[in-house]
Amino acid sequence: MSELEDLVARLDRDLAGADAALAASYPGDRGVRQPVHTVYVPGDRYSDKTVAEWSAESGQALAEHAGSAAGAASVFGLDADLAEAIYDRVTAKLADEPIEDLRIDFEDGYGNRPDADEDAAVVAAAGALAATVRDGSAPPFHGIRIKSFEAPTRHRGLRTLDLFLGSLVREGGLGDGFVITLPKVTSVEQVTAMVTALSVLESVHGITAGSLRFEIQVETPQAILGSDGTALIARMIAAGSGRVTGLHYGTYDYSASLGVAAAFQSMEHPVADHAKDVMQVAAAGTGVFVSDGSTNVLPVGDAEAVRSAWRLHSRLVSRSLVRGIYQGWDLHPAQLPSRYLATYAFFRDGLEVASARLNAYVHGGDSSYLDEPATAAALAAFVLRGVECGAVAADEVERLAGVDQAELAELARRPIG
């Protein structure tokens, strides 16, 4: 063996532990689509007709207040050609898949009520969700938000989760798209406790071990900076034992916890940006999705009030997308038009340049950019997100970039199968 070969073997041995730790902690893309939003519906208001109702209400709002591509261009300040390219796509989205991710809420959106009342609402909601899963009308991603694991609400949160899972399993409604949201997480130990709880509930209800997943809701400063000065959110991901799928920013609880006055609580406040920057860094390479929060300025009232709220929401959605946060919360059916118009405009506006750069990277040629593999992966991921949400057609990508959807996923470093 040469000296170089001996050195390589020695370093392989010395770094084996670090190599294994890196692979375990940063496995990369999970190989699944990230929804563009999560819709929150209070538990007692959810039924098997909720998705259809949101579809109808969102479509009606768009037709009433921006009933054409030209109208949308005017309301949202879009280029006329871009508005023309996305308007019909958005109306189709509102009709066919208005909600990509649904969360049935038994926390703040539901409140504190007598146990008997919440028990009944939980069983009814689980039955309604199961019915939509069986008939194929459920959103591709769906689940429940329980109350937090803080001492005052821990028992109620577990009781709700147990009842919901039991009902869902009995009625044949537990599928791959199911996810649980754990709110107001203040310690790594709460994440460990959630892992324990899910393991026990899987055993109790005959669910495949390790299959239940959950999101961590970042609503407290303790999740961002612990008393020891460390970024606890990174440790929380690790403590999730592979069950954590997302980090969701809670706009109003987090802002209030830092003393931000109500009038200035917003997704674009500096304290919000700091929290989300930490979340993004902690989640990078782990396969955990990051989601922005919501705006509570709803598009309701007269025409000017609706359009003003739409412009605000559209700007906030676009801002998140530019910052690399591809998901947010929607709280009202009339927020769906602004969500999809802003999202589709973002992906279509960058489609031709991204595709040209990919074409040059894959097939050779001049795109005026010298792209490295990491940038090519980012370009492919951008285009793939556009395809998955409906902003872009797969055949467009084949024509412009010269790659099909499977090749696009491979370029984006997304595992297949």
Tab-separated table of C-alpha atoms in Angstrom:
chain	number	residue	atom	x	y	z
A	1	MET	CA	0.000	0.000	0.000
A	2	SER	CA	1.356	3.434	-0.943
A	3	GLU	CA	1.735	6.232	1.597
A	4	LEU	CA	-1.241	8.027	0.036
A	5	GLU	CA	-3.439	4.933	0.204
A	6	ASP	CA	-2.377	4.397	3.804
A	7	LEU	CA	-3.262	8.013	4.611
A	8	VAL	CA	-6.689	7.715	2.948
A	9	ALA	CA	-7.460	4.548	4.910
A	10	ARG	CA	-6.377	6.225	8.133
A	11	LEU	CA	-8.558	9.276	7.498
A	12	ASP	CA	-11.512	7.052	6.563
A	13	ARG	CA	-11.189	5.411	9.966
A	14	ASP	CA	-10.718	8.706	11.806
A	15	LEU	CA	-13.703	10.335	10.104
A	16	ALA	CA	-16.074	7.356	10.091
A	17	GLY	CA	-17.978	8.631	13.099
A	18	ALA	CA	-18.324	12.137	11.682
A	19	ASP	CA	-19.383	10.732	8.303
A	20	ALA	CA	-22.099	8.635	9.936
A	21	ALA	CA	-23.313	11.528	12.070
A	22	LEU	CA	-23.525	13.806	9.039
A	23	ALA	CA	-25.526	11.240	7.064
A	24	ALA	CA	-27.884	10.657	9.982
A	25	SER	CA	-28.448	14.314	10.855
A	26	TYR	CA	-28.603	15.676	7.312
A	27	PRO	CA	-30.222	13.033	5.088
A	28	GLY	CA	-31.380	15.603	2.519
A	29	ASP	CA	-34.691	15.823	0.661
A	30	ARG	CA	-37.369	13.388	1.865
A	31	GLY	CA	-38.574	12.830	-1.685
A	32	VAL	CA	-42.057	14.240	-1.163
A	33	ARG	CA	-43.850	17.325	-2.412
A	34	GLN	CA	-44.120	20.303	-0.065
A	35	PRO	CA	-47.584	21.908	-0.040
A	36	VAL	CA	-47.700	25.621	-0.771
A	37	HIS	CA	-49.884	26.284	2.253
A	38	THR	CA	-51.652	24.852	5.273
A	39	VAL	CA	-55.302	25.747	5.785
A	40	TYR	CA	-56.517	25.873	9.384
A	41	VAL	CA	-60.161	25.059	10.132
A	42	PRO	CA	-61.558	24.988	13.707
A	43	GLY	CA	-62.384	21.427	14.715
A	44	ASP	CA	-66.081	22.030	15.271
A	45	ARG	CA	-66.451	23.744	11.878
A	46	TYR	CA	-64.844	21.017	9.818
A	47	SER	CA	-66.990	18.556	7.854
A	48	ASP	CA	-66.682	16.352	4.802
A	49	LYS	CA	-67.988	19.328	2.794
A	50	THR	CA	-65.318	21.794	3.955
A	51	VAL	CA	-63.034	21.456	0.932
A	52	ALA	CA	-65.935	21.857	-1.500
A	53	GLU	CA	-67.161	24.898	0.429
A	54	TRP	CA	-63.734	26.520	0.353
A	55	SER	CA	-63.529	25.807	-3.361
A	56	ALA	CA	-66.854	27.485	-4.033
A	57	GLU	CA	-66.206	30.489	-1.771
A	58	SER	CA	-62.702	31.130	-3.091
A	59	GLY	CA	-63.858	30.858	-6.703
A	60	GLN	CA	-66.754	33.199	-6.033
A	61	ALA	CA	-64.457	35.767	-4.390
A	62	LEU	CA	-62.099	35.718	-7.357
A	63	ALA	CA	-64.931	36.017	-9.864
A	64	GLU	CA	-66.506	38.905	-7.957
A	65	HIS	CA	-63.418	41.003	-7.296
A	66	ALA	CA	-61.007	40.039	-10.099
A	67	GLY	CA	-63.129	38.231	-12.627
A	68	SER	CA	-60.660	38.108	-15.506
A	69	ALA	CA	-56.956	38.055	-16.218
A	70	ALA	CA	-57.085	41.797	-16.831
A	71	GLY	CA	-58.900	42.288	-13.534
A	72	ALA	CA	-56.311	40.221	-11.681
A	73	ALA	CA	-53.502	42.195	-13.316
A	74	SER	CA	-55.087	45.413	-12.098
A	75	VAL	CA	-55.815	44.239	-8.546
A	76	PHE	CA	-52.495	42.492	-7.961
A	77	GLY	CA	-50.223	44.704	-10.030
A	78	LEU	CA	-49.236	41.878	-12.366
A	79	ASP	CA	-47.835	42.143	-15.862
A	80	ALA	CA	-50.719	41.616	-18.288
A	81	ASP	CA	-49.065	38.680	-20.077
A	82	LEU	CA	-48.194	37.005	-16.789
A	83	ALA	CA	-51.748	37.445	-15.517
A	84	GLU	CA	-53.049	35.939	-18.741
A	85	ALA	CA	-50.751	32.940	-18.291
A	86	ILE	CA	-51.818	32.174	-14.728
A	87	TYR	CA	-55.458	33.244	-14.375
A	88	ASP	CA	-57.074	30.137	-15.856
A	89	ARG	CA	-54.605	27.941	-14.013
A	90	VAL	CA	-55.625	29.528	-10.716
A	91	THR	CA	-59.330	29.154	-11.394
A	92	ALA	CA	-58.728	25.490	-12.225
A	93	LYS	CA	-56.734	25.053	-9.023
A	94	LEU	CA	-59.530	26.552	-6.931
A	95	ALA	CA	-61.974	24.144	-8.547
A	96	ASP	CA	-59.853	20.982	-8.480
A	97	GLU	CA	-57.481	21.236	-5.506
A	98	PRO	CA	-58.217	24.383	-3.491
A	99	ILE	CA	-56.535	23.049	-0.338
A	100	GLU	CA	-53.184	21.277	-0.542
A	101	ASP	CA	-52.739	20.800	3.198
A	102	LEU	CA	-55.562	20.868	5.760
A	103	ARG	CA	-55.200	21.087	9.512
A	104	ILE	CA	-58.239	20.421	11.680
A	105	ASP	CA	-57.588	22.677	14.640
A	106	PHE	CA	-58.297	21.799	18.255
A	107	GLU	CA	-55.930	24.404	19.670
A	108	ASP	CA	-56.335	28.191	19.421
A	109	GLY	CA	-58.871	27.975	16.613
A	110	TYR	CA	-61.083	25.787	18.787
A	111	GLY	CA	-60.339	27.059	22.282
A	112	ASN	CA	-60.954	25.538	25.686
A	113	ARG	CA	-64.298	23.808	26.103
A	114	PRO	CA	-65.744	21.088	28.323
A	115	ASP	CA	-64.159	17.682	27.707
A	116	ALA	CA	-67.416	16.148	26.560
A	117	ASP	CA	-67.830	18.848	23.905
A	118	GLU	CA	-64.301	18.475	22.564
A	119	ASP	CA	-64.561	14.687	22.626
A	120	ALA	CA	-67.684	14.824	20.477
A	121	ALA	CA	-66.149	17.331	18.068
A	122	VAL	CA	-62.992	15.220	17.727
A	123	VAL	CA	-64.904	12.034	16.879
A	124	ALA	CA	-67.109	13.888	14.396
A	125	ALA	CA	-64.118	15.526	12.690
A	126	ALA	CA	-62.223	12.240	12.461
A	127	GLY	CA	-65.253	10.581	10.897
A	128	ALA	CA	-65.617	13.376	8.365
A	129	LEU	CA	-61.925	13.234	7.440
A	130	ALA	CA	-62.069	9.451	7.095
A	131	ALA	CA	-65.024	9.773	4.723
A	132	THR	CA	-63.071	12.141	2.463
A	133	VAL	CA	-59.998	9.906	2.530
A	134	ARG	CA	-62.114	6.941	1.490
A	135	ASP	CA	-63.855	8.786	-1.361
A	136	GLY	CA	-60.676	10.502	-2.550
A	137	SER	CA	-61.780	14.088	-1.855
A	138	ALA	CA	-59.383	14.754	1.038
A	139	PRO	CA	-56.528	17.188	0.388
A	140	PRO	CA	-53.273	15.363	-0.385
A	141	PHE	CA	-51.948	16.436	3.032
A	142	HIS	CA	-54.184	16.658	6.082
A	143	GLY	CA	-54.156	16.244	9.823
A	144	ILE	CA	-54.874	17.689	13.230
A	145	ARG	CA	-53.441	20.335	15.540
A	146	ILE	CA	-53.732	19.341	19.179
A	147	LYS	CA	-53.237	21.457	22.275
A	148	SER	CA	-49.687	21.955	23.473
A	149	PHE	CA	-47.646	19.768	25.807
A	150	GLU	CA	-47.419	22.550	28.373
A	151	ALA	CA	-48.666	21.257	31.731
A	152	PRO	CA	-52.145	22.914	31.694
A	153	THR	CA	-53.133	21.472	28.287
A	154	ARG	CA	-51.035	18.304	28.016
A	155	HIS	CA	-53.751	15.886	29.123
A	156	ARG	CA	-56.347	17.420	26.802
A	157	GLY	CA	-53.963	17.380	23.853
A	158	LEU	CA	-53.172	13.697	24.346
A	159	ARG	CA	-56.821	12.815	24.862
A	160	THR	CA	-57.774	14.540	21.615
A	161	LEU	CA	-54.966	12.837	19.698
A	162	ASP	CA	-55.882	9.418	21.081
A	163	LEU	CA	-59.573	9.844	20.232
A	164	PHE	CA	-58.856	11.209	16.763
A	165	LEU	CA	-56.421	8.454	15.841
A	166	GLY	CA	-58.683	5.739	17.188
A	167	SER	CA	-61.645	6.991	15.194
A	168	LEU	CA	-59.575	7.513	12.053
A	169	VAL	CA	-58.138	3.991	12.178
A	170	ARG	CA	-61.517	2.373	12.839
A	171	GLU	CA	-63.037	4.176	9.862
A	172	GLY	CA	-60.194	3.453	7.466
A	173	GLY	CA	-59.049	7.045	7.132
A	174	LEU	CA	-55.381	6.961	8.147
A	175	GLY	CA	-53.164	7.425	5.109
A	176	ASP	CA	-49.721	8.640	4.084
A	177	GLY	CA	-50.806	12.289	3.961
A	178	PHE	CA	-51.653	12.460	7.669
A	179	VAL	CA	-49.615	14.764	9.941
A	180	ILE	CA	-49.975	16.123	13.476
A	181	THR	CA	-49.090	19.657	14.549
A	182	LEU	CA	-47.635	20.179	18.033
A	183	PRO	CA	-47.998	23.856	19.001
A	184	LYS	CA	-46.160	26.188	21.385
A	185	VAL	CA	-43.152	23.934	21.845
A	186	THR	CA	-40.884	25.325	24.559
A	187	SER	CA	-38.384	22.529	25.210
A	188	VAL	CA	-36.526	19.677	23.563
A	189	GLU	CA	-38.121	17.425	26.169
A	190	GLN	CA	-41.594	18.159	24.756
A	191	VAL	CA	-40.434	16.855	21.374
A	192	THR	CA	-39.049	13.715	23.010
A	193	ALA	CA	-42.364	13.331	24.850
A	194	MET	CA	-44.237	13.577	21.547
A	195	VAL	CA	-42.076	10.820	20.077
A	196	THR	CA	-42.892	8.661	23.109
A	197	ALA	CA	-46.602	9.441	22.838
A	198	LEU	CA	-46.736	8.558	19.143
A	199	SER	CA	-44.913	5.299	19.725
A	200	VAL	CA	-47.412	4.298	22.426
A	201	LEU	CA	-50.425	5.357	20.354
A	202	GLU	CA	-49.161	3.413	17.351
A	203	SER	CA	-49.066	0.309	19.515
A	204	VAL	CA	-52.492	0.986	21.048
A	205	HIS	CA	-54.242	1.567	17.724
A	206	GLY	CA	-52.409	-0.986	15.582
A	207	ILE	CA	-50.601	1.643	13.490
A	208	THR	CA	-47.313	0.786	11.786
A	209	ALA	CA	-44.474	1.620	14.172
A	210	GLY	CA	-42.699	4.852	13.309
A	211	SER	CA	-45.248	5.953	10.716
A	212	LEU	CA	-46.880	8.847	12.612
A	213	ARG	CA	-45.222	12.196	11.889
A	214	PHE	CA	-45.540	15.656	13.355
A	215	GLU	CA	-44.702	19.312	12.826
A	216	ILE	CA	-43.185	21.601	15.425
A	217	GLN	CA	-44.899	24.949	15.700
A	218	VAL	CA	-42.436	27.703	16.524
A	219	GLU	CA	-44.469	30.159	18.571
A	220	THR	CA	-42.225	30.813	21.550
A	221	PRO	CA	-38.790	32.434	21.892
A	222	GLN	CA	-37.609	29.361	23.817
A	223	ALA	CA	-37.692	27.345	20.566
A	224	ILE	CA	-35.293	29.794	18.924
A	225	LEU	CA	-32.928	30.545	21.809
A	226	GLY	CA	-32.727	28.407	24.919
A	227	SER	CA	-31.629	29.513	28.368
A	228	ASP	CA	-28.196	28.014	27.653
A	229	GLY	CA	-27.780	30.240	24.599
A	230	THR	CA	-28.231	27.478	22.018
A	231	ALA	CA	-30.688	27.342	19.132
A	232	LEU	CA	-33.039	24.742	20.575
A	233	ILE	CA	-34.951	24.273	17.323
A	234	ALA	CA	-31.981	22.383	15.860
A	235	ARG	CA	-31.915	20.093	18.882
A	236	MET	CA	-35.683	19.646	18.601
A	237	ILE	CA	-35.349	18.325	15.053
A	238	ALA	CA	-32.759	15.821	16.227
A	239	ALA	CA	-34.918	14.822	19.202
A	240	GLY	CA	-37.770	14.023	16.811
A	241	SER	CA	-36.095	10.730	15.834
A	242	GLY	CA	-37.006	11.160	12.173
A	243	ARG	CA	-40.675	11.894	12.874
A	244	VAL	CA	-40.489	15.691	12.452
A	245	THR	CA	-41.679	16.785	9.012
A	246	GLY	CA	-41.974	20.541	9.377
A	247	LEU	CA	-41.291	23.724	11.335
A	248	HIS	CA	-44.204	26.166	11.225
A	249	TYR	CA	-43.787	29.781	12.285
A	250	GLY	CA	-46.578	31.167	14.467
A	251	THR	CA	-46.776	34.848	13.592
A	252	TYR	CA	-48.861	36.239	16.423
A	253	ASP	CA	-47.913	34.115	19.427
A	254	TYR	CA	-44.218	34.536	18.659
A	255	SER	CA	-44.448	38.288	18.095
A	256	ALA	CA	-46.516	38.790	21.240
A	257	SER	CA	-43.999	36.748	23.256
A	258	LEU	CA	-41.321	39.249	22.282
A	259	GLY	CA	-43.463	42.230	23.238
A	260	VAL	CA	-44.281	43.422	19.715
A	261	ALA	CA	-47.392	45.641	19.821
A	262	ALA	CA	-50.455	44.112	18.140
A	263	ALA	CA	-50.527	46.738	15.389
A	264	PHE	CA	-47.018	45.727	14.279
A	265	GLN	CA	-47.261	41.943	14.522
A	266	SER	CA	-46.593	40.649	11.031
A	267	MET	CA	-44.835	37.987	8.977
A	268	GLU	CA	-42.396	40.696	7.840
A	269	HIS	CA	-41.491	42.157	11.252
A	270	PRO	CA	-37.745	41.878	12.002
A	271	VAL	CA	-38.369	39.468	14.897
A	272	ALA	CA	-40.263	37.205	12.488
A	273	ASP	CA	-37.438	37.300	9.963
A	274	HIS	CA	-34.889	36.417	12.648
A	275	ALA	CA	-36.912	33.443	13.873
A	276	LYS	CA	-37.445	32.132	10.350
A	277	ASP	CA	-33.765	32.589	9.480
A	278	VAL	CA	-32.859	30.380	12.441
A	279	MET	CA	-35.524	27.844	11.442
A	280	GLN	CA	-34.213	27.687	7.872
A	281	VAL	CA	-30.627	27.150	8.978
A	282	ALA	CA	-31.657	24.476	11.489
A	283	ALA	CA	-33.771	22.618	8.910
A	284	ALA	CA	-31.348	22.851	5.974
A	285	GLY	CA	-30.339	19.401	4.761
A	286	THR	CA	-32.561	17.572	7.251
A	287	GLY	CA	-35.566	16.985	4.983
A	288	VAL	CA	-37.721	19.053	7.358
A	289	PHE	CA	-39.924	21.648	5.643
A	290	VAL	CA	-40.155	25.253	6.849
A	291	SER	CA	-43.468	27.096	6.704
A	292	ASP	CA	-44.214	30.764	7.218
A	293	GLY	CA	-47.204	31.831	9.272
A	294	SER	CA	-50.363	33.749	8.435
A	295	THR	CA	-51.766	37.213	8.122
A	296	ASN	CA	-54.928	37.932	10.102
A	297	VAL	CA	-55.970	40.706	7.706
A	298	LEU	CA	-58.784	38.873	5.948
A	299	PRO	CA	-60.223	39.699	2.492
A	300	VAL	CA	-63.764	40.375	3.659
A	301	GLY	CA	-66.106	43.354	3.471
A	302	ASP	CA	-66.542	45.709	0.565
A	303	ALA	CA	-64.626	45.468	-2.691
A	304	GLU	CA	-61.828	47.804	-1.649
A	305	ALA	CA	-61.330	45.967	1.654
A	306	VAL	CA	-61.059	42.632	-0.168
A	307	ARG	CA	-58.641	43.951	-2.761
A	308	SER	CA	-56.511	45.702	-0.148
A	309	ALA	CA	-56.238	42.490	1.898
A	310	TRP	CA	-55.413	40.553	-1.266
A	311	ARG	CA	-52.596	42.935	-2.157
A	312	LEU	CA	-51.155	42.601	1.346
A	313	HIS	CA	-51.433	38.815	1.348
A	314	SER	CA	-49.991	38.526	-2.157
A	315	ARG	CA	-47.027	40.693	-1.212
A	316	LEU	CA	-46.358	38.654	1.937
A	317	VAL	CA	-46.597	35.347	0.054
A	318	SER	CA	-44.220	36.648	-2.634
A	319	ARG	CA	-41.828	37.885	0.033
A	320	SER	CA	-41.724	34.449	1.668
A	321	LEU	CA	-41.099	32.753	-1.674
A	322	VAL	CA	-38.192	35.064	-2.477
A	323	ARG	CA	-36.726	34.245	0.951
A	324	GLY	CA	-36.880	30.515	0.189
A	325	ILE	CA	-39.920	29.718	2.326
A	326	TYR	CA	-42.381	27.924	0.068
A	327	GLN	CA	-45.285	27.336	2.432
A	328	GLY	CA	-47.535	29.478	4.643
A	329	TRP	CA	-50.883	29.428	6.422
A	330	ASP	CA	-54.271	30.437	5.055
A	331	LEU	CA	-57.183	31.104	7.382
A	332	HIS	CA	-60.077	32.064	5.082
A	333	PRO	CA	-61.367	30.825	1.693
A	334	ALA	CA	-60.911	34.264	0.145
A	335	GLN	CA	-57.169	34.073	0.855
A	336	LEU	CA	-56.785	31.239	-1.649
A	337	PRO	CA	-56.951	33.457	-4.771
A	338	SER	CA	-54.131	35.679	-3.531
A	339	ARG	CA	-52.142	32.631	-2.365
A	340	TYR	CA	-52.274	30.958	-5.757
A	341	LEU	CA	-51.960	34.070	-7.904
A	342	ALA	CA	-48.814	35.129	-6.020
A	343	THR	CA	-47.394	31.599	-6.032
A	344	TYR	CA	-48.106	30.943	-9.693
A	345	ALA	CA	-46.726	34.341	-10.689
A	346	PHE	CA	-43.512	33.571	-8.790
A	347	PHE	CA	-42.910	30.240	-10.507
A	348	ARG	CA	-43.969	31.293	-13.998
A	349	ASP	CA	-42.043	34.558	-13.893
A	350	GLY	CA	-38.817	32.628	-13.409
A	351	LEU	CA	-39.655	29.617	-15.573
A	352	GLU	CA	-37.991	30.514	-18.860
A	353	VAL	CA	-34.680	31.643	-17.375
A	354	ALA	CA	-34.483	28.691	-14.982
A	355	SER	CA	-35.325	26.268	-17.787
A	356	ALA	CA	-32.751	27.785	-20.135
A	357	ARG	CA	-30.065	27.485	-17.469
A	358	LEU	CA	-31.048	23.859	-16.811
A	359	ASN	CA	-31.004	23.097	-20.530
A	360	ALA	CA	-27.522	24.518	-20.852
A	361	TYR	CA	-26.340	22.653	-17.762
A	362	VAL	CA	-27.730	19.293	-18.912
A	363	HIS	CA	-27.296	19.494	-22.672
A	364	GLY	CA	-24.556	22.065	-23.080
A	365	GLY	CA	-24.814	25.503	-24.606
A	366	ASP	CA	-24.751	29.099	-23.465
A	367	SER	CA	-27.231	30.473	-20.932
A	368	SER	CA	-25.004	33.416	-19.859
A	369	TYR	CA	-24.557	31.649	-16.503
A	370	LEU	CA	-21.830	29.285	-15.333
A	371	ASP	CA	-23.904	27.101	-13.029
A	372	GLU	CA	-22.388	24.643	-10.576
A	373	PRO	CA	-24.115	21.420	-9.436
A	374	ALA	CA	-25.612	23.038	-6.304
A	375	THR	CA	-27.144	25.854	-8.361
A	376	ALA	CA	-28.438	23.366	-10.931
A	377	ALA	CA	-30.123	21.479	-8.078
A	378	ALA	CA	-31.736	24.715	-6.878
A	379	LEU	CA	-32.929	25.530	-10.404
A	380	ALA	CA	-34.434	22.062	-10.782
A	381	ALA	CA	-36.108	22.273	-7.371
A	382	PHE	CA	-37.612	25.642	-8.311
A	383	VAL	CA	-39.086	24.321	-11.555
A	384	LEU	CA	-40.260	21.100	-9.897
A	385	ARG	CA	-42.157	23.056	-7.232
A	386	GLY	CA	-43.872	24.978	-10.001
A	387	VAL	CA	-44.972	21.740	-11.650
A	388	GLU	CA	-46.203	20.172	-8.419
A	389	CYS	CA	-48.424	23.085	-7.415
A	390	GLY	CA	-49.923	23.458	-10.899
A	391	ALA	CA	-48.241	26.688	-11.982
A	392	VAL	CA	-46.263	24.919	-14.685
A	393	ALA	CA	-47.084	21.949	-16.922
A	394	ALA	CA	-44.599	19.088	-17.145
A	395	ASP	CA	-44.610	19.225	-20.953
A	396	GLU	CA	-43.595	22.886	-20.788
A	397	VAL	CA	-40.520	21.902	-18.806
A	398	GLU	CA	-39.656	19.175	-21.317
A	399	ARG	CA	-39.919	21.701	-24.137
A	400	LEU	CA	-37.969	24.470	-22.388
A	401	ALA	CA	-35.407	22.554	-20.335
A	402	GLY	CA	-35.225	19.295	-22.245
A	403	VAL	CA	-35.838	17.146	-19.144
A	404	ASP	CA	-38.874	15.230	-17.963
A	405	GLN	CA	-40.268	15.324	-14.430
A	406	ALA	CA	-38.258	12.291	-13.279
A	407	GLU	CA	-35.029	13.854	-14.564
A	408	LEU	CA	-36.018	17.106	-12.911
A	409	ALA	CA	-36.420	15.336	-9.552
A	410	GLU	CA	-33.025	13.670	-9.996
A	411	LEU	CA	-31.381	17.013	-10.746
A	412	ALA	CA	-33.083	18.467	-7.656
A	413	ARG	CA	-31.493	15.660	-5.618
A	414	ARG	CA	-34.861	14.353	-4.596
A	415	PRO	CA	-34.862	10.599	-3.924
A	416	ILE	CA	-37.385	8.653	-5.972
A	417	GLY	CA	-39.402	5.687	-4.809
